[in-house]
PDB file of C-alpha atoms in Angstrom:
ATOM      1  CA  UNK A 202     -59.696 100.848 -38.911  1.00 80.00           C
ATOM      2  CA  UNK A 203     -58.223  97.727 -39.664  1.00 78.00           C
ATOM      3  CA  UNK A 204     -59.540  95.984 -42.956  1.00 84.00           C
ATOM      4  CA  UNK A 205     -61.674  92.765 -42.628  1.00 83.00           C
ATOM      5  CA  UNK A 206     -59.434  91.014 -44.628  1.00 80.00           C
ATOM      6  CA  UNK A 207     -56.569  91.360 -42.283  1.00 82.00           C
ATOM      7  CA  UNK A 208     -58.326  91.026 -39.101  1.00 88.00           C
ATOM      8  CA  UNK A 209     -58.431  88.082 -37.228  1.00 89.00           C
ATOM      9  CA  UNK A 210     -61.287  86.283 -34.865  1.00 93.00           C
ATOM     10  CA  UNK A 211     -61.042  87.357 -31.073  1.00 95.00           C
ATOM     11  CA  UNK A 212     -62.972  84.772 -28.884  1.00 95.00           C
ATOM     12  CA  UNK A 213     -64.268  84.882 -25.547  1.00 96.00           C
ATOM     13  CA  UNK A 214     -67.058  82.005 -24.583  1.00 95.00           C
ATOM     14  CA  UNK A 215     -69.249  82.783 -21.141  1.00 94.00           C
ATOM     15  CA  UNK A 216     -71.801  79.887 -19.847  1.00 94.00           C
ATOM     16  CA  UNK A 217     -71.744  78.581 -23.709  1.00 94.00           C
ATOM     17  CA  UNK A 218     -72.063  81.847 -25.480  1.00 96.00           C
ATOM     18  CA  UNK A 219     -69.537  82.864 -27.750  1.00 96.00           C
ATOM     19  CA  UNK A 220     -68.641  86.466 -27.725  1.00 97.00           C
ATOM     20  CA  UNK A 221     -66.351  87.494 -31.161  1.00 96.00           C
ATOM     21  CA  UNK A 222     -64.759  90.510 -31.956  1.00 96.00           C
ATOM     22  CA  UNK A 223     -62.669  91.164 -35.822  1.00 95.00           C
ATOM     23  CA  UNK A 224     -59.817  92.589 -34.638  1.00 94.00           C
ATOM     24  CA  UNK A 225     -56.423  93.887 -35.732  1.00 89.00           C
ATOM     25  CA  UNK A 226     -53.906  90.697 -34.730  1.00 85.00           C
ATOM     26  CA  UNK A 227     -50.668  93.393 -34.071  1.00 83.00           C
ATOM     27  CA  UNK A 228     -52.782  95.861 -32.228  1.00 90.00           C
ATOM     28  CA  UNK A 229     -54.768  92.945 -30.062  1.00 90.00           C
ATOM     29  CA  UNK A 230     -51.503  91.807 -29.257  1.00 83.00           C
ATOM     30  CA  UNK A 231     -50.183  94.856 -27.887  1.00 86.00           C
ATOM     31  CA  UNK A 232     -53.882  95.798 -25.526  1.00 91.00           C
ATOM     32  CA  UNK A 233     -52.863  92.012 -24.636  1.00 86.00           C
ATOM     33  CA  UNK A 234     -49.497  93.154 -22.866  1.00 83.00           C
ATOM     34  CA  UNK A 235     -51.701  96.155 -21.215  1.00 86.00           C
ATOM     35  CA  UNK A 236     -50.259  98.662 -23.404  1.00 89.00           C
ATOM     36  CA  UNK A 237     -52.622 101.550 -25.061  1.00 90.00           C
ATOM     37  CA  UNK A 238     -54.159 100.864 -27.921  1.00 92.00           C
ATOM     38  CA  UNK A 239     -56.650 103.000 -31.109  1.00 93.00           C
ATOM     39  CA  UNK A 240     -59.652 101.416 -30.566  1.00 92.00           C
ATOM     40  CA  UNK A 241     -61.034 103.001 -33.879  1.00 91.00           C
ATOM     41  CA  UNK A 242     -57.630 100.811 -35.454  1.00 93.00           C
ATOM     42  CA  UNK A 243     -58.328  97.912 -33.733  1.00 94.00           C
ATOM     43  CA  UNK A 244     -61.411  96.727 -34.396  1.00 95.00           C
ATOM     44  CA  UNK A 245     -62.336  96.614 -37.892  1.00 94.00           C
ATOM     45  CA  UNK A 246     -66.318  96.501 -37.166  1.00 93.00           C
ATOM     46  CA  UNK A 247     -68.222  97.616 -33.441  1.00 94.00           C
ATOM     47  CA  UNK A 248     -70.165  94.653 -33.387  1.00 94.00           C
ATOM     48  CA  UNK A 249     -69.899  91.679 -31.155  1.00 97.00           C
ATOM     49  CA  UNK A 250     -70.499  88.219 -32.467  1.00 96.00           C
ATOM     50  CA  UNK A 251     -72.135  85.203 -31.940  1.00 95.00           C
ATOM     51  CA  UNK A 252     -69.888  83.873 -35.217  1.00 94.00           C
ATOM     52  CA  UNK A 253     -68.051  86.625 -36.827  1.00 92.00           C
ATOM     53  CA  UNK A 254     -66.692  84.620 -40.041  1.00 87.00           C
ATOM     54  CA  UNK A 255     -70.865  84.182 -40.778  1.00 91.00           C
ATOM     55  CA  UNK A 256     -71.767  88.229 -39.471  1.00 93.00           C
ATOM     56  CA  UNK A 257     -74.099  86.393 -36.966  1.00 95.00           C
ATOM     57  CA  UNK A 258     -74.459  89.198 -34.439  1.00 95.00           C
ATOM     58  CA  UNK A 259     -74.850  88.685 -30.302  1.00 96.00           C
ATOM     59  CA  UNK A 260     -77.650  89.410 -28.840  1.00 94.00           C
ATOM     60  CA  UNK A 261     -77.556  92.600 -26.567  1.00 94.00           C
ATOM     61  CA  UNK A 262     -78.376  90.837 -23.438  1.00 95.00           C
ATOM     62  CA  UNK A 263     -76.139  88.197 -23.616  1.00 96.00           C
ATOM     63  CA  UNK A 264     -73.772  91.005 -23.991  1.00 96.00           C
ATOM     64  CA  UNK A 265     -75.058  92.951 -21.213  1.00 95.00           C
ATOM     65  CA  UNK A 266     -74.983  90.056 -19.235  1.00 95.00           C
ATOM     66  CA  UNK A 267     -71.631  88.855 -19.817  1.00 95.00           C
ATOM     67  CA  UNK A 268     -69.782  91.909 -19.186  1.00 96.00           C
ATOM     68  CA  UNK A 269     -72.144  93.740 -17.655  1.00 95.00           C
ATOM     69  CA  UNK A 270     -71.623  97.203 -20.060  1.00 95.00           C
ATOM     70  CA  UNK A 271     -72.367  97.554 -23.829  1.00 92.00           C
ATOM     71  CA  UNK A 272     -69.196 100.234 -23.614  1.00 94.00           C
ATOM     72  CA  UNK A 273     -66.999  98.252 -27.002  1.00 95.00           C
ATOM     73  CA  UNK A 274     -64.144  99.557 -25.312  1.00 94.00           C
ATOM     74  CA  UNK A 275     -64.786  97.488 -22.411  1.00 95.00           C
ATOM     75  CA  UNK A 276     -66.036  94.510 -24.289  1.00 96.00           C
ATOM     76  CA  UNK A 277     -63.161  94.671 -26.712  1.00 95.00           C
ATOM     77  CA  UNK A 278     -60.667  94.559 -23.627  1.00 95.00           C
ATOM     78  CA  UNK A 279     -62.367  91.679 -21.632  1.00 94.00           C
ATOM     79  CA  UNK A 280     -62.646  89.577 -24.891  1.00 96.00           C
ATOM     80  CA  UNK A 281     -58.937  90.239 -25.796  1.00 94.00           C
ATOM     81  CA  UNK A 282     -57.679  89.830 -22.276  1.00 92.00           C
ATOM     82  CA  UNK A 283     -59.478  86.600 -21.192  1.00 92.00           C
ATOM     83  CA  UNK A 284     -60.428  85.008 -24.934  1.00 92.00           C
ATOM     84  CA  UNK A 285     -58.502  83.464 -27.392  1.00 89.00           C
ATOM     85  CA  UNK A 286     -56.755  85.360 -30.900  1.00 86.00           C
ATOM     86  CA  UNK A 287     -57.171  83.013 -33.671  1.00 82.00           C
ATOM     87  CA  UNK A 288     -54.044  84.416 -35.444  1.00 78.00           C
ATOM     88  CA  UNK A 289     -52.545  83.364 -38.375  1.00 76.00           C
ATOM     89  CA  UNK A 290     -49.921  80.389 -39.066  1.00 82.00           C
ATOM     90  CA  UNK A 291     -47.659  82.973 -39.644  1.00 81.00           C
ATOM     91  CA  UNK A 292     -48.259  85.089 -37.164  1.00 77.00           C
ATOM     92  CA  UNK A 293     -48.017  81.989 -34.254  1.00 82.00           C
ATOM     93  CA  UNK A 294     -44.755  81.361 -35.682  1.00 88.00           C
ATOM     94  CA  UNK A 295     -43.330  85.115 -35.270  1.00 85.00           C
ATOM     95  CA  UNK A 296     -44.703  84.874 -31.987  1.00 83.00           C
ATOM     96  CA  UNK A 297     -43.010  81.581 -30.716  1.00 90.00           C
ATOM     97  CA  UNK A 298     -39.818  82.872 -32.561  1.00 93.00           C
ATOM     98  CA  UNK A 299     -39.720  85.601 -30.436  1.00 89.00           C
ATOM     99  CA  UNK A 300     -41.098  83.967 -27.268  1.00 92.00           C
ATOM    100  CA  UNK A 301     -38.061  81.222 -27.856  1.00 95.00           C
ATOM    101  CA  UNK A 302     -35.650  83.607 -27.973  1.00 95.00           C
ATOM    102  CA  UNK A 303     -36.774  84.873 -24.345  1.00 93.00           C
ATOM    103  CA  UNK A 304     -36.524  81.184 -22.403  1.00 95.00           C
ATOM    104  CA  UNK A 305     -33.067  80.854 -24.538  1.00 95.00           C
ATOM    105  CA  UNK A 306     -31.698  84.427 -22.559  1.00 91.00           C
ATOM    106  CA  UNK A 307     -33.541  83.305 -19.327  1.00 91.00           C
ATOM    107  CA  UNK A 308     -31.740  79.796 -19.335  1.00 92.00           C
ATOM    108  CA  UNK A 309     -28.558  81.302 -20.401  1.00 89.00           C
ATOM    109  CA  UNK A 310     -28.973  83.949 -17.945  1.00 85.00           C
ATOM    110  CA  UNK A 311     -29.535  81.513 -14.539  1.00 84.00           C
ATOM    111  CA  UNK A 312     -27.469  78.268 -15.744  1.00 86.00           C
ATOM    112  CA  UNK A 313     -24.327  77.139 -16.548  1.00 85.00           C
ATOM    113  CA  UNK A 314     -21.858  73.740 -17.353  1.00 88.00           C
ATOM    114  CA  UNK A 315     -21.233  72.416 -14.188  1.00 87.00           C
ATOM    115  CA  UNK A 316     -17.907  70.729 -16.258  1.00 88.00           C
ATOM    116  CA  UNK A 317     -16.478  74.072 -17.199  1.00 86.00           C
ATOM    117  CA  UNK A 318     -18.244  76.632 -15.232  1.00 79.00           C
ATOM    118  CA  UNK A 319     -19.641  78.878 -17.967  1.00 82.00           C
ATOM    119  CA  UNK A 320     -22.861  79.255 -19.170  1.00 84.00           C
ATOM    120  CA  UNK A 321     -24.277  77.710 -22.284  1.00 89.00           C
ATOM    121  CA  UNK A 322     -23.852  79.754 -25.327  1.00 93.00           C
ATOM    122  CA  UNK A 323     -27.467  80.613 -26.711  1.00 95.00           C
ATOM    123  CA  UNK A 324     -26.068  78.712 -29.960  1.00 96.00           C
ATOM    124  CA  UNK A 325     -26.103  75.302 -27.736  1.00 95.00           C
ATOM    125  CA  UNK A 326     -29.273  75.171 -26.160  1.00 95.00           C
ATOM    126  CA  UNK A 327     -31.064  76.240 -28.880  1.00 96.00           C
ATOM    127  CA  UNK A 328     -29.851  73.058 -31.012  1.00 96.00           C
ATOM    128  CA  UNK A 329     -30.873  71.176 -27.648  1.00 96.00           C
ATOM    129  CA  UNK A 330     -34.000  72.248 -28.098  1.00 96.00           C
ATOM    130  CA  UNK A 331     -34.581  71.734 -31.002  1.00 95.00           C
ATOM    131  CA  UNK A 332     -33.020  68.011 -30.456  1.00 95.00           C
ATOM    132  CA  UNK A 333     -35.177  68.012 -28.216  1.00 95.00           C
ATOM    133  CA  UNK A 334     -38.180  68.557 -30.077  1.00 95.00           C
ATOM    134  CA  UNK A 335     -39.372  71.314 -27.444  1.00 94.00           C
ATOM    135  CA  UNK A 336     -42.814  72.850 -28.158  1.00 93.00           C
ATOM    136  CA  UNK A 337     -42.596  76.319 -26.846  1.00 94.00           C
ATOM    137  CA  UNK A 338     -45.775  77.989 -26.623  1.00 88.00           C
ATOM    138  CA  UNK A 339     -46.400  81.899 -27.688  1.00 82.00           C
ATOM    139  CA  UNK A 340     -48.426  82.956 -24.957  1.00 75.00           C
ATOM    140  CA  UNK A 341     -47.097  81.240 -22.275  1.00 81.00           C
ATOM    141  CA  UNK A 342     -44.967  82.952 -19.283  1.00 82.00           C
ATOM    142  CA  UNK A 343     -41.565  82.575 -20.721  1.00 87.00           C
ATOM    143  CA  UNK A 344     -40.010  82.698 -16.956  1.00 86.00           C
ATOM    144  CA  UNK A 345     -42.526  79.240 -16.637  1.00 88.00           C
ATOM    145  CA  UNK A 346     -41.893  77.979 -19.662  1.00 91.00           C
ATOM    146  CA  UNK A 347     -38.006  78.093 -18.961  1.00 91.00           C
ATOM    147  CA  UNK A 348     -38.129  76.439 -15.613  1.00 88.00           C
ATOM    148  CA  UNK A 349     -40.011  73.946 -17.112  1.00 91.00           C
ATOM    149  CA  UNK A 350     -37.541  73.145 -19.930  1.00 94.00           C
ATOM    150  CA  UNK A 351     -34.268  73.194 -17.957  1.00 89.00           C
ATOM    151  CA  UNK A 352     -35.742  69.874 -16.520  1.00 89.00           C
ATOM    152  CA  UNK A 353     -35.617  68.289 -20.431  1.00 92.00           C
ATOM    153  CA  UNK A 354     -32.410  70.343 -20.911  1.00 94.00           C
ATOM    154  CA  UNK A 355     -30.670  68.079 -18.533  1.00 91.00           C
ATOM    155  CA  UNK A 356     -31.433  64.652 -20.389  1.00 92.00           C
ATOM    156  CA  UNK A 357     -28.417  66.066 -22.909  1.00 94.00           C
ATOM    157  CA  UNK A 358     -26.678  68.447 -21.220  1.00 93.00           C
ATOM    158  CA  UNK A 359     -24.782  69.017 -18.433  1.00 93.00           C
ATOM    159  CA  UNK A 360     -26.470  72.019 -17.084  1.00 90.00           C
ATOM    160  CA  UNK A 361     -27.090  73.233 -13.391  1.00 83.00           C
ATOM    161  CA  UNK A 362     -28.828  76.591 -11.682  1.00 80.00           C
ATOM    162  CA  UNK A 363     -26.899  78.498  -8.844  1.00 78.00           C
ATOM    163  CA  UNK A 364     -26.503  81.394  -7.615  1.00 83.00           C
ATOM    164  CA  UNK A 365     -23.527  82.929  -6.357  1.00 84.00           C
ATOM    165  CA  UNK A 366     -22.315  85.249  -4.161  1.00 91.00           C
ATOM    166  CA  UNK A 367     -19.600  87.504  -4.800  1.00 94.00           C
ATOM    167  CA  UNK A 368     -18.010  90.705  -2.860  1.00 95.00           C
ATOM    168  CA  UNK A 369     -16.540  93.139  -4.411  1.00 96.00           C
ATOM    169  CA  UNK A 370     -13.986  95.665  -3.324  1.00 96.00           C
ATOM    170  CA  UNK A 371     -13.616  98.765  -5.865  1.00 96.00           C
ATOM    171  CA  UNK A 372     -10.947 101.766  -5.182  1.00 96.00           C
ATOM    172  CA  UNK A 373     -12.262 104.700  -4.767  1.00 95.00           C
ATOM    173  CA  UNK A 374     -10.583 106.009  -8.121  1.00 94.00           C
ATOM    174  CA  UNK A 375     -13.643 103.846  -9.712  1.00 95.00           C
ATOM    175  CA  UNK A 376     -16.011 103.296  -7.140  1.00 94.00           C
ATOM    176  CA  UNK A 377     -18.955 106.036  -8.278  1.00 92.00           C
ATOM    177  CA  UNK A 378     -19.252 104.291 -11.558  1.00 92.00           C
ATOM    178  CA  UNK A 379     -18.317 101.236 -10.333  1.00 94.00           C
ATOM    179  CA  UNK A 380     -21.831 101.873  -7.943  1.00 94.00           C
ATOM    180  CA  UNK A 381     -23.930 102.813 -10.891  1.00 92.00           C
ATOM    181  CA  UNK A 382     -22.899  99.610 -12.932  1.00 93.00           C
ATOM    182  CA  UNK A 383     -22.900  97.317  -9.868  1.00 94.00           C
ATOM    183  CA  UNK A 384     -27.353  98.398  -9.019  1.00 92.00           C
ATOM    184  CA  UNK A 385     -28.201  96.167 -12.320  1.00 91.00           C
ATOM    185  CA  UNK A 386     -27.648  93.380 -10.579  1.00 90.00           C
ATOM    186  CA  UNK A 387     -28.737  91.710  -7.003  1.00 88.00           C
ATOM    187  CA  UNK A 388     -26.767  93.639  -4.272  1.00 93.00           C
ATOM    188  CA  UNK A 389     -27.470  92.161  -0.790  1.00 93.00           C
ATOM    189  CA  UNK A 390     -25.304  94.395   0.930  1.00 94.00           C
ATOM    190  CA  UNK A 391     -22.792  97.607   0.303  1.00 94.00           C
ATOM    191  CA  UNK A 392     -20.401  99.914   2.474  1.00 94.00           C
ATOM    192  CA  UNK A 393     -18.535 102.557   1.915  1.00 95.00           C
ATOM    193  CA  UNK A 394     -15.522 102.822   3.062  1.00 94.00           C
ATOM    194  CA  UNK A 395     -13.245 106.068   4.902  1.00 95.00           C
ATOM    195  CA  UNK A 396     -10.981 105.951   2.119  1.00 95.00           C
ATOM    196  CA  UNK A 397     -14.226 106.418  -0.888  1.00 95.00           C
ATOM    197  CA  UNK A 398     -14.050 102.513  -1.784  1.00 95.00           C
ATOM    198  CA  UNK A 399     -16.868 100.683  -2.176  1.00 96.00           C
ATOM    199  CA  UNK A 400     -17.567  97.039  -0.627  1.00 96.00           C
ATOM    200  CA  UNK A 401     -20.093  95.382  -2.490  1.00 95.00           C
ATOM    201  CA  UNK A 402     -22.162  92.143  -1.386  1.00 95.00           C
ATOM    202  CA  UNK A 403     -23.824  90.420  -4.656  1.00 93.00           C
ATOM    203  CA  UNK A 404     -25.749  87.377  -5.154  1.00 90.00           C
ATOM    204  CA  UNK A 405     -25.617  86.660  -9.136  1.00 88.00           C
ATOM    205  CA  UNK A 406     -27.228  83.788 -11.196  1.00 84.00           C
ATOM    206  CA  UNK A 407     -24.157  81.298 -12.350  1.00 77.00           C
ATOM    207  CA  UNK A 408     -25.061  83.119 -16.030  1.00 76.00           C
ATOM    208  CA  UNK A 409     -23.766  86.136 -15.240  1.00 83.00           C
ATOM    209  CA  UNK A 410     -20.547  85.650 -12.934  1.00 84.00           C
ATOM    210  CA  UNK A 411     -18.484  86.165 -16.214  1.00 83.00           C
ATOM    211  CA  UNK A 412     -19.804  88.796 -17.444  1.00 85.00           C
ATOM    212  CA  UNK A 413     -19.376  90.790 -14.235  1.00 91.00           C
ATOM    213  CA  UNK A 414     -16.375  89.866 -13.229  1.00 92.00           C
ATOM    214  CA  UNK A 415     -15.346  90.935 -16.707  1.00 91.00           C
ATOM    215  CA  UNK A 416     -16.943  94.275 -16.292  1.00 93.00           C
ATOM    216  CA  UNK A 417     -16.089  95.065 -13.090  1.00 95.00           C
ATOM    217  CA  UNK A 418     -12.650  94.217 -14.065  1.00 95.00           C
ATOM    218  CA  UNK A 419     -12.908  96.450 -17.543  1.00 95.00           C
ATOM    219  CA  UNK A 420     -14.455  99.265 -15.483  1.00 95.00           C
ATOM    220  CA  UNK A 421     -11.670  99.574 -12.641  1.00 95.00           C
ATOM    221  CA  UNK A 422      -8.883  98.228 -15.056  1.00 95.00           C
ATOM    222  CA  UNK A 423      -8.464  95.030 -12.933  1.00 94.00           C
ATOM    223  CA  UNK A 424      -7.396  97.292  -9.638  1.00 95.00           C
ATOM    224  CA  UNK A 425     -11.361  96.227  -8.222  1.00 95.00           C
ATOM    225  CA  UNK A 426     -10.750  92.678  -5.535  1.00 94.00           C
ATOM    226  CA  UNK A 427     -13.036  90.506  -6.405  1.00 94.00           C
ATOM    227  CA  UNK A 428     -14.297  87.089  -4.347  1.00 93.00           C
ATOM    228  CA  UNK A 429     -16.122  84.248  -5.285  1.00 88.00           C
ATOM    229  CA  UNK A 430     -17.629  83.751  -1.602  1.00 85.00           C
ATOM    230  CA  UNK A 431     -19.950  80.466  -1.604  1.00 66.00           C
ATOM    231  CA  UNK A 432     -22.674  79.119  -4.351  1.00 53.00           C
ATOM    232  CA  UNK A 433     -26.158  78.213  -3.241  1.00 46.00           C
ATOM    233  CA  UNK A 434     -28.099  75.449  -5.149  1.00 39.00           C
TER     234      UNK A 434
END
C-alpha cells in the first residue's frame, strides 16, 4: 500500500460532486494505459472523498449513485480513467519528457526536407520546438498532438508528409528473410515469383524510405532492385 505521503489526489467530479481517491501516481498511471494493476498498492486508503487533502469522506449514495457499485475496484478504475491525477511538478515533467520524445519519432517517422529528401534528424526538430516554444501536453494522443505540430513546424522548416511507394524485387538467394523484414512495414501487394524471388509492393512514410532502402540493400547485399514508383501527398 502506497504511503500517504507519496500518493497523489485522483479526481473525478459527477453533477458537482467530487469523487477523490489517494492513489499511487506510477501505479494510476499504468491502470490509466489499461494495464493490470495491485489494487492493495495502489490506493493508499479504501475510502472515497469528498476532499481527500482534509479526510472529508463521500457520502455512500453519492457514491452509489455515481457509479452505480460501492465495489473500490470499480470506483478506483472509473475515477482514474475519466478524472484527473493531480501529480507532481516533477512527475508532469517526466511525463511530457517522455510524451515529447514520442511526437519527435512520429514526425521523424512520416516527414522529411522537401530540399534534400531526408527526414529531419530528431536533433533538429526538437530545437524547433523548442524555438518554437511548443507546449506538449502529457496526456494527450501523441499521434494528435504531432499532426497538430507539423503545422507550426513549417513556419521554420522546410518540412513536408508523403508517402511513397516503392517495389521491390529480392532474389530468391534472400527473399525468405527478405519477406520477414519487408511485413514491418505497409505492403500493398507481393508475388512470388517461379524462380523463389519475391516482388514486393510498399507504400512507406517519406521517414522511412532510407532506412529501407538501406536495409533491404544490407540484407540482399545490394543484389535486391529497388524502385521509387510515385509519391502521394
Amino acid at each position: 500500500m502506497v504511503k500517504l505521503e507519496d500518493a497523489v489526489v485522483a479526481r473525478y467530479t459527477y453533477q458537482g460532486n467530487r469523487f477523490e481517491l489517494l492513489v499511487d501516481p506510477r501505479l494510476a498511471m499504468e491502470l490509466r494505459k489499461g494495464k493490470e494493476v495491485d489494487f492493495e498498492e495502489l490506493l493508499a486508503v479504501d475510502e472515497v472523498f469528498k476532499d481527500a487533502l482534509r479526510g472529508e469522506r463521500q457520502s455512500e449514495s453519492l457514491v452509489k449513485e455515481a457509479f452505480g457499485t460501492e465495489d473500490i475496484k470499480e470506483i478506483a478504475k472509473r475515477i482514474i480513467a475519466k478524472g484527473e491525477l493531480q501529480l507532481t511538478t516533477e512527475q508532469r515533467r517526466e511525463l511530457r519528457e517522455k510524451k515529447k520524445k514520442e511526437i519527435i519519432q512520429i514526425i521523424c517517422k512520416n516527414a522529411y526536407n522537401p530540399q534534400t529528401n531526408a527526414p529531419h534528424p530528431p536533433a533538429r526538430i526538437e530545437n524547433a520546438l523548442e524555438e518554437l516554444k511548443i507546449n506538449i501536453h502529457e496526456f494527450e494522443p501523441a499521434d494528435e498532438q504531432a499532426a497538430r505540430i507539423l503545422k507550426e513546424l513549417k513556419r521554420i522548416l522546410p518540412i513536408a508528409l508523403d508517402k511513397f511507394e516503392i517495389a521491390i524485387k529480392v532474389p530468391a538467394t534472400y527473399a525468405g528473410r527478405a519477406s520477414a523484414m519487408l511485413h514491418e512495414y505497409e505492403i500493398k501487394k507481393q508475388e512470388w515469383q517461379n524462380d523463389g524471388s519475391l516482388i514486393v509492393l510498399l507504400e512507406v512514410p517519406a521517414g522511412l524510405k532510407a532506412e529501407l532502402i538501406d536495409r533491404v540493400s544490407k540484407l540482399t547485399h545490394g543484389e535486391a532492385e529497388v524502385k521509387i514508383l510515385n509519391k502521394e501527398a
